[in-house]
Amino acid sequence: MTHRLIAFGLCWAALTAATASPLHAENLRETALVRAIKRANPAVVNIHTEKTAVDRDAIFSSGNAKPRKINGMGTGVIIDERGYIVTNYHVVAEVDLIRGTLHDGASLTARVVALDRQHDLAIIKVDASRPLQVMPAGTSSDLMLGEPVIAVGNAFGYEGTVTSGIISALARDVEVNETQSYKNLIQTDASINPGNSGGPLLNMNGEVVGINVAIRAGAQRIGFAIPIDDARQIIARLMSVEQLNQTYHGLVSKDVKKGEVRKLVVDTVQPESPAAKAGLQAGDVVVKIADRTVNDGADWELALLDRPVGETVPVVVQRGEKSETLSMALAPYLGGRSRMASEFVARANNDNSDAERFWRILGLKLAPLPPERTANVPSKYRGGLVVTDVRSDSPAATNGIKKDDILVGLRDWETLTFENVSWILNQSLPQGQNSVKFYVIRGRETLYGYIQLVNADAAAKPQ
């Protein structure tokens, strides 16, 4: 009897182990890497682009060159549920069509919101029918050599490709060519191939710690990424409500990071600004705007984006040991003229109106786009300004801008209002830029070229 009981017990234990082992094996399969990918994947966007090009050699040899379409690819990271996506500048610059494929397979047309060529970053937007999942943001301030990381992207057009590796080095400076260089990059041995550009470099928590850039052709196990802390500061500038909404808050802040903790600390408050009137003070830690948590300057700008002038929004701050809720209402942005420190800009702005300034510097007279002409503007642009006159001796005329063209962009920004154009000049002139790129709609075509700012300014001065 005893032997029988022992034998039965052994059989029962074997059966129990057999039925339990598949569950146990499944738990072993779902590693930290798998969980990180599951968490981040819904916020990764596969980007496909098209542009039209003409072979210059064919133009000179036959004089009858036909344009051809060039397809491009890249990756993006969703930073806001309204469809705002960060990617690389080189992925979406100077293309005719951008399409973003979401994690669920939906393919949507995207438009460029803002570009930063110097730092190789861009913001694009898709109009989805639902709120999109935002990529969890980590910090690059405490990355460690040897720390495991994951790259996700549209490698060679194979959407959703995942590779893994470690952080090989930090603070790398890389010069690609005479016009493009990078500072403070993360180096990894995770494979970052063409098409990965603009995608996330993840930590094992499934948080983005870098924006991938594919820049070393033929290199094996050497990839680079822009640290997310650097990228978020640029995103905050590109998504500034002053530029995108023509609204103004007057808060100057700094991002503070300690380990995994990120917070936005008020540095200064401009006098008589909405932030000053709300009672914000230097040293305050901004915790929330309405129901949105704020961890850095990008969160602050995104939380205020699309809010109209005069709308009161609650701002929760930590002041010492106390939490306070303040009320702030955005004001109209007046182009920043009273706040610009540059003497050159102050002198250039000493015109009676923006219109006179545009005529003097650009050689253009501009007017708001009439409703009946909005159909002429492709859907990837939000609008523009109509060219009503072109000064005959101006670089605008020399470079082919004509009366009745629709100006949709200058440099890396859209031109919906006079304030947009003035803001772009304010950014360009103090930097000593000799020219700015322009984009115009003529008939059904989008044309671009360059206006020589210095020459335009000199040509308009009395001799």
Coordinates of C-alpha atoms in Angstrom, one line a residue, residues 9 14 155 184 207 250 367 382 392 408 419 424:
G9 CA 2.3 10.7 -5.7
A14 CA 4.9 14.5 -12.9
A155 CA 15.2 49.6 -41.5
N184 CA 27.1 64.8 -27.8
E207 CA 11.3 54.6 -22.6
G250 CA 6.4 84.9 -21.0
A367 CA -1.5 89.9 -48.1
R382 CA -2.0 75.0 -43.6
S392 CA 12.1 94.6 -59.6
V408 CA 3.8 79.0 -47.8
E419 CA 3.8 87.6 -37.5
I424 CA 11.5 84.1 -39.1

